PDB file of C-alpha atoms in Angstrom:
ATOM      1  CA  MET A 180     -16.370  18.068  -5.904  1.00 69.00           C
ATOM      2  CA  ASN A 181     -13.278  18.979  -4.195  1.00 90.00           C
ATOM      3  CA  ARG A 182      -9.739  17.586  -4.709  1.00 94.00           C
ATOM      4  CA  SER A 183      -6.956  17.428  -2.387  1.00 97.00           C
ATOM      5  CA  VAL A 184      -3.186  16.438  -3.328  1.00 97.00           C
ATOM      6  CA  ILE A 185      -1.719  14.493  -0.060  1.00 98.00           C
ATOM      7  CA  CYS A 186       1.888  15.220   0.073  1.00 95.00           C
ATOM      8  CA  THR A 187       3.214  13.304   3.619  1.00 96.00           C
ATOM      9  CA  SER A 188       7.088  12.102   5.474  1.00 96.00           C
ATOM     10  CA  ASP A 189       4.948   9.460   6.504  1.00 96.00           C
ATOM     11  CA  ALA A 190       5.565   7.410   2.965  1.00 97.00           C
ATOM     12  CA  PRO A 191       8.221   7.671  -0.087  1.00 96.00           C
ATOM     13  CA  LYS A 192       8.448  10.142  -1.941  1.00 92.00           C
ATOM     14  CA  ALA A 193       6.393   9.979  -5.505  1.00 89.00           C
ATOM     15  CA  ILE A 194       9.027   8.567  -8.249  1.00 84.00           C
ATOM     16  CA  GLY A 195       7.332  10.096 -10.497  1.00 88.00           C
ATOM     17  CA  THR A 196       4.746  12.580 -12.257  1.00 93.00           C
ATOM     18  CA  TYR A 197       1.729  11.736  -9.314  1.00 95.00           C
ATOM     19  CA  ALA A 198       0.848  12.725  -6.263  1.00 97.00           C
ATOM     20  CA  GLN A 199       1.200   9.781  -3.450  1.00 98.00           C
ATOM     21  CA  GLY A 200      -2.869  10.307  -2.795  1.00 98.00           C
ATOM     22  CA  ILE A 201      -5.667  12.158  -3.339  1.00 98.00           C
ATOM     23  CA  ARG A 202      -8.689  13.202  -0.834  1.00 98.00           C
ATOM     24  CA  SER A 203     -11.662  13.423  -2.952  1.00 97.00           C
ATOM     25  CA  GLY A 204     -14.774  14.498  -0.304  1.00 96.00           C
ATOM     26  CA  ASN A 205     -14.873  11.860   2.061  1.00 96.00           C
ATOM     27  CA  LEU A 206     -12.393   9.137   0.160  1.00 98.00           C
ATOM     28  CA  VAL A 207      -8.485   8.973  -0.135  1.00 98.00           C
ATOM     29  CA  PHE A 208      -7.236   7.145  -2.953  1.00 98.00           C
ATOM     30  CA  THR A 209      -3.637   6.536  -3.056  1.00 98.00           C
ATOM     31  CA  SER A 210      -1.089   5.503  -5.509  1.00 98.00           C
ATOM     32  CA  GLY A 211       0.647   2.371  -5.796  1.00 98.00           C
ATOM     33  CA  GLN A 212       3.541   2.124  -2.929  1.00 98.00           C
ATOM     34  CA  ILE A 213       6.139  -0.112  -2.685  1.00 98.00           C
ATOM     35  CA  PRO A 214       8.044  -0.968   0.072  1.00 98.00           C
ATOM     36  CA  ILE A 215      10.492   1.938  -0.014  1.00 97.00           C
ATOM     37  CA  ASN A 216      11.163   2.668   3.566  1.00 97.00           C
ATOM     38  CA  PRO A 217      10.524   6.654   3.589  1.00 97.00           C
ATOM     39  CA  GLN A 218      13.336   7.380   6.126  1.00 95.00           C
ATOM     40  CA  SER A 219      16.335   5.941   4.469  1.00 95.00           C
ATOM     41  CA  GLY A 220      14.724   6.268   0.692  1.00 94.00           C
ATOM     42  CA  GLU A 221      16.207   2.418   0.205  1.00 96.00           C
ATOM     43  CA  LEU A 222      14.024  -0.589  -1.131  1.00 97.00           C
ATOM     44  CA  ILE A 223      13.522  -3.574   1.058  1.00 96.00           C
ATOM     45  CA  SER A 224      14.127  -6.780  -0.467  1.00 95.00           C
ATOM     46  CA  ASP A 225      15.624  -9.371   0.985  1.00 94.00           C
ATOM     47  CA  ASP A 226      12.408 -10.049   2.950  1.00 97.00           C
ATOM     48  CA  PHE A 227       9.177 -10.994   1.473  1.00 98.00           C
ATOM     49  CA  LYS A 228       7.013 -10.272   4.729  1.00 98.00           C
ATOM     50  CA  ALA A 229       8.707  -7.436   5.618  1.00 98.00           C
ATOM     51  CA  GLU A 230       8.306  -5.805   2.500  1.00 98.00           C
ATOM     52  CA  VAL A 231       4.500  -6.132   2.499  1.00 98.00           C
ATOM     53  CA  HIS A 232       4.486  -4.483   6.017  1.00 98.00           C
ATOM     54  CA  GLN A 233       6.549  -1.871   4.795  1.00 98.00           C
ATOM     55  CA  VAL A 234       4.165  -1.771   1.689  1.00 98.00           C
ATOM     56  CA  LEU A 235       0.939  -1.708   4.655  1.00 98.00           C
ATOM     57  CA  ASN A 236       3.331   1.254   6.303  1.00 98.00           C
ATOM     58  CA  ASN A 237       3.736   3.249   3.613  1.00 98.00           C
ATOM     59  CA  LEU A 238       0.048   3.402   2.641  1.00 98.00           C
ATOM     60  CA  ASP A 239      -0.917   4.125   6.015  1.00 98.00           C
ATOM     61  CA  GLY A 240       0.957   7.305   6.246  1.00 98.00           C
ATOM     62  CA  VAL A 241      -0.871   8.110   2.788  1.00 98.00           C
ATOM     63  CA  LEU A 242      -4.148   7.193   3.891  1.00 98.00           C
ATOM     64  CA  LYS A 243      -3.627   9.127   7.926  1.00 98.00           C
ATOM     65  CA  GLY A 244      -1.994  11.803   5.488  1.00 98.00           C
ATOM     66  CA  GLY A 245      -5.580  12.569   3.550  1.00 98.00           C
ATOM     67  CA  GLY A 246      -7.668  12.391   7.432  1.00 98.00           C
ATOM     68  CA  SER A 247      -8.122   8.060   6.974  1.00 98.00           C
ATOM     69  CA  SER A 248      -6.121   4.837   7.995  1.00 98.00           C
ATOM     70  CA  LEU A 249      -5.712   1.885   7.022  1.00 97.00           C
ATOM     71  CA  GLN A 250      -8.246   0.547   9.190  1.00 96.00           C
ATOM     72  CA  CYS A 251     -10.536   2.812   7.118  1.00 98.00           C
ATOM     73  CA  ALA A 252      -9.569   1.093   3.709  1.00 98.00           C
ATOM     74  CA  VAL A 253     -12.572  -0.073   1.659  1.00 98.00           C
ATOM     75  CA  LYS A 254     -10.603  -1.448  -1.009  1.00 98.00           C
ATOM     76  CA  LEU A 255      -6.787  -2.716  -2.025  1.00 98.00           C
ATOM     77  CA  THR A 256      -5.615  -3.836  -5.365  1.00 98.00           C
ATOM     78  CA  VAL A 257      -2.606  -5.918  -4.794  1.00 98.00           C
ATOM     79  CA  PHE A 258       0.490  -6.159  -7.543  1.00 98.00           C
ATOM     80  CA  LEU A 259       2.958  -9.372  -7.189  1.00 98.00           C
ATOM     81  CA  THR A 260       5.805 -10.088 -10.286  1.00 98.00           C
ATOM     82  CA  ASP A 261       5.028 -13.602  -8.757  1.00 98.00           C
ATOM     83  CA  LEU A 262       1.584 -15.186  -7.393  1.00 97.00           C
ATOM     84  CA  SER A 263       3.600 -17.675  -5.555  1.00 98.00           C
ATOM     85  CA  TYR A 264       4.006 -14.997  -2.754  1.00 98.00           C
ATOM     86  CA  PHE A 265       0.341 -14.444  -2.438  1.00 97.00           C
ATOM     87  CA  ALA A 266      -0.415 -16.737   0.717  1.00 97.00           C
ATOM     88  CA  GLN A 267       3.101 -14.765   2.071  1.00 98.00           C
ATOM     89  CA  VAL A 268       0.566 -11.616   1.414  1.00 98.00           C
ATOM     90  CA  ASN A 269      -2.381 -13.230   3.273  1.00 97.00           C
ATOM     91  CA  GLU A 270      -0.466 -13.642   6.563  1.00 98.00           C
ATOM     92  CA  VAL A 271       1.177 -10.594   6.605  1.00 98.00           C
ATOM     93  CA  PHE A 272      -2.878  -8.894   6.325  1.00 98.00           C
ATOM     94  CA  ASP A 273      -3.724 -11.287   8.971  1.00 97.00           C
ATOM     95  CA  VAL A 274      -1.491  -9.517  11.241  1.00 97.00           C
ATOM     96  CA  PHE A 275      -3.013  -5.615   9.904  1.00 97.00           C
ATOM     97  CA  PHE A 276      -6.868  -6.940   9.273  1.00 97.00           C
ATOM     98  CA  PRO A 277      -7.587  -9.285  11.996  1.00 95.00           C
ATOM     99  CA  ASP A 278     -11.393  -8.465  11.747  1.00 94.00           C
ATOM    100  CA  ASN A 279     -13.403  -6.487   8.982  1.00 94.00           C
ATOM    101  CA  PRO A 280     -10.781  -6.806   6.168  1.00 97.00           C
ATOM    102  CA  PRO A 281     -11.124  -4.173   3.292  1.00 98.00           C
ATOM    103  CA  ALA A 282     -11.924  -5.831  -0.212  1.00 98.00           C
ATOM    104  CA  ARG A 283      -8.954  -7.120  -1.866  1.00 98.00           C
ATOM    105  CA  SER A 284      -8.296  -7.890  -5.683  1.00 98.00           C
ATOM    106  CA  ALA A 285      -4.529  -9.437  -6.151  1.00 98.00           C
ATOM    107  CA  LEU A 286      -3.189  -9.784  -9.895  1.00 98.00           C
ATOM    108  CA  GLN A 287       0.284 -10.603 -10.804  1.00 98.00           C
ATOM    109  CA  VAL A 288       2.464  -8.468 -13.809  1.00 98.00           C
ATOM    110  CA  SER A 289       5.654  -8.766 -15.467  1.00 98.00           C
ATOM    111  CA  ALA A 290       7.766  -6.114 -13.333  1.00 98.00           C
ATOM    112  CA  LEU A 291       7.025  -2.914 -10.809  1.00 97.00           C
ATOM    113  CA  PRO A 292       9.388   0.150 -10.195  1.00 95.00           C
ATOM    114  CA  MET A 293      12.448  -0.253  -8.883  1.00 95.00           C
ATOM    115  CA  ASN A 294      12.207  -4.009  -9.849  1.00 97.00           C
ATOM    116  CA  SER A 295       9.863  -4.683  -6.641  1.00 98.00           C
ATOM    117  CA  ARG A 296       8.018  -7.570  -6.123  1.00 98.00           C
ATOM    118  CA  ILE A 297       4.877  -6.065  -4.518  1.00 98.00           C
ATOM    119  CA  GLU A 298       3.016  -3.011  -5.010  1.00 98.00           C
ATOM    120  CA  ILE A 299      -0.130  -2.216  -3.207  1.00 98.00           C
ATOM    121  CA  GLU A 300      -3.252   0.889  -3.711  1.00 98.00           C
ATOM    122  CA  ALA A 301      -5.519   1.711  -1.862  1.00 98.00           C
ATOM    123  CA  ILE A 302      -9.357   3.509  -1.120  1.00 98.00           C
ATOM    124  CA  GLY A 303      -9.923   4.884   2.334  1.00 98.00           C
ATOM    125  CA  TYR A 304     -12.627   7.044   4.211  1.00 97.00           C
ATOM    126  CA  VAL A 305     -12.497   9.460   6.182  1.00 97.00           C
ATOM    127  CA  GLU A 306     -14.739   8.806   9.207  1.00 90.00           C
TER     128      GLU A 306
END
């Protein structure tokens, strides 16, 4: 099976030894994205819904870099430092996925990179 590394300016550069994403066959696997603005490199941290928006936009950038998109996502895994944010995540997801949302898991973790409150990873398909 083929494997190609995704590198796009539409998502933050990796802050460690990992690829933004990998395309293998008709699937795209993203690394976890946190709410970093890819143009400024700054972490958004003052408005939780804005943070979720940025993470989803970053995921869309990586998925598109692999020939997919957020609308072709089949599975998202959401990591939160506090599950009390879950209702706000759902509000933003309702905007991004008004119909046919992807499968999703959400879990609380003790910490995330750069003290982010949310990180999401995705699997998308290529049509």
